[in-house]
Coordinates of C-alpha atoms in Angstrom, one line a residue:
X100 CA -44.2 -54.6 -30.4
X101 CA -40.7 -53.9 -29.3
X102 CA -40.2 -52.1 -32.5
X103 CA -43.1 -49.8 -31.7
X104 CA -41.9 -49.2 -28.2
X105 CA -38.5 -48.2 -29.6
X106 CA -40.3 -45.9 -32.1
X107 CA -42.1 -44.2 -29.2
X108 CA -38.7 -43.4 -27.6
X109 CA -37.3 -42.2 -30.9
X110 CA -40.3 -39.9 -31.5
X111 CA -40.2 -38.5 -28.0
X112 CA -36.5 -37.7 -28.4
X113 CA -37.0 -36.1 -31.8
X114 CA -40.0 -34.0 -30.8
X115 CA -38.3 -32.9 -27.6
X116 CA -35.4 -31.7 -29.6
X117 CA -37.5 -29.9 -32.1
X118 CA -39.5 -28.2 -29.3
X119 CA -36.3 -27.1 -27.6
X120 CA -34.9 -25.7 -30.8
X121 CA -38.1 -23.9 -31.7
X122 CA -39.0 -22.5 -28.3
X123 CA -35.5 -21.9 -26.8
X124 CA -33.2 -21.4 -29.7
X125 CA -35.7 -19.7 -32.1
X126 CA -34.7 -22.2 -34.8
X127 CA -37.3 -24.2 -36.8
X128 CA -35.6 -27.4 -38.0
X129 CA -38.8 -29.0 -39.3
X130 CA -42.0 -27.8 -40.9
X131 CA -45.2 -27.5 -38.8
X132 CA -46.8 -30.2 -41.0
X133 CA -43.9 -32.6 -40.5
X134 CA -43.9 -31.9 -36.7
X135 CA -47.6 -32.5 -36.5
X136 CA -47.3 -35.8 -38.4
X137 CA -44.6 -37.0 -36.0
X138 CA -46.7 -35.9 -33.0
X139 CA -49.8 -37.7 -34.4
X140 CA -47.7 -40.9 -34.9
X141 CA -46.6 -40.7 -31.3
X142 CA -50.1 -40.2 -30.1
X143 CA -51.3 -43.2 -32.0
X144 CA -48.5 -45.4 -30.7
X145 CA -49.0 -44.2 -27.1
X146 CA -52.7 -45.0 -27.4
X147 CA -51.9 -48.4 -28.7
X148 CA -49.3 -49.0 -25.9
X149 CA -50.5 -47.5 -22.7
X150 CA -47.7 -49.3 -20.9
X151 CA -45.3 -46.9 -22.5
X152 CA -47.0 -43.9 -20.7
X153 CA -44.6 -41.1 -19.7
X154 CA -45.6 -37.9 -17.9
X155 CA -43.0 -35.9 -19.8
X156 CA -44.1 -37.1 -23.3
X157 CA -44.5 -34.3 -25.9
X158 CA -48.1 -35.5 -26.2
X159 CA -48.7 -34.4 -22.6
X160 CA -47.3 -30.9 -22.9
X161 CA -48.3 -27.7 -24.6
X162 CA -45.3 -25.7 -25.9
X163 CA -42.3 -25.2 -23.8
X164 CA -40.6 -22.5 -21.7
X165 CA -40.2 -19.4 -23.9
X166 CA -36.9 -17.8 -24.8
X167 CA -36.7 -14.8 -22.4
X168 CA -34.4 -12.9 -24.8
X169 CA -37.5 -11.7 -26.7
X170 CA -38.5 -8.1 -26.0
X171 CA -41.7 -8.0 -24.0
X172 CA -44.3 -5.4 -25.2
X173 CA -47.7 -4.5 -23.7
X174 CA -50.5 -3.5 -26.0
X175 CA -53.6 -1.6 -25.1
X176 CA -57.1 -1.9 -26.4
X177 CA -57.8 0.0 -29.6
X178 CA -61.2 1.5 -29.9
X179 CA -62.3 3.0 -33.2
X180 CA -65.6 4.5 -34.0
X181 CA -67.7 3.5 -36.9
X182 CA -67.2 6.9 -38.5
X183 CA -63.4 6.6 -38.6
X184 CA -61.8 6.0 -42.0
X185 CA -59.5 3.3 -43.2
X186 CA -56.4 5.5 -42.4
X187 CA -57.5 5.8 -38.8
X188 CA -57.9 2.1 -38.4
X189 CA -54.6 1.4 -40.2
X190 CA -52.8 4.0 -37.9
X191 CA -54.4 2.7 -34.7
X192 CA -53.3 -0.9 -35.4
X193 CA -49.8 -0.2 -36.8
X194 CA -48.6 2.8 -34.9
X195 CA -48.0 0.9 -31.6
X196 CA -45.8 -1.6 -33.4
X197 CA -43.3 1.1 -34.3
X198 CA -43.2 3.1 -31.1

């Protein structure tokens, strides 16, 4: 049991690190699949050991603060009539990305 409690702490530390690197530093150090496997392991262990509950566990949060260095863009709603061709659809979707 002590081994599992230590593993909970280890998983929380790893997942918090990976979240910070991904959301704040824009660096992915682990694949999404591997991250999800670690998170699932933590969820299973926390369910098995409710005494190890922690409000700040990665299983209790969604995402993290975002990196504010990213450029913010607003996009409008695109309306295209059924008579418009493929070129019109293509232009309506891609043109705002390059303006």
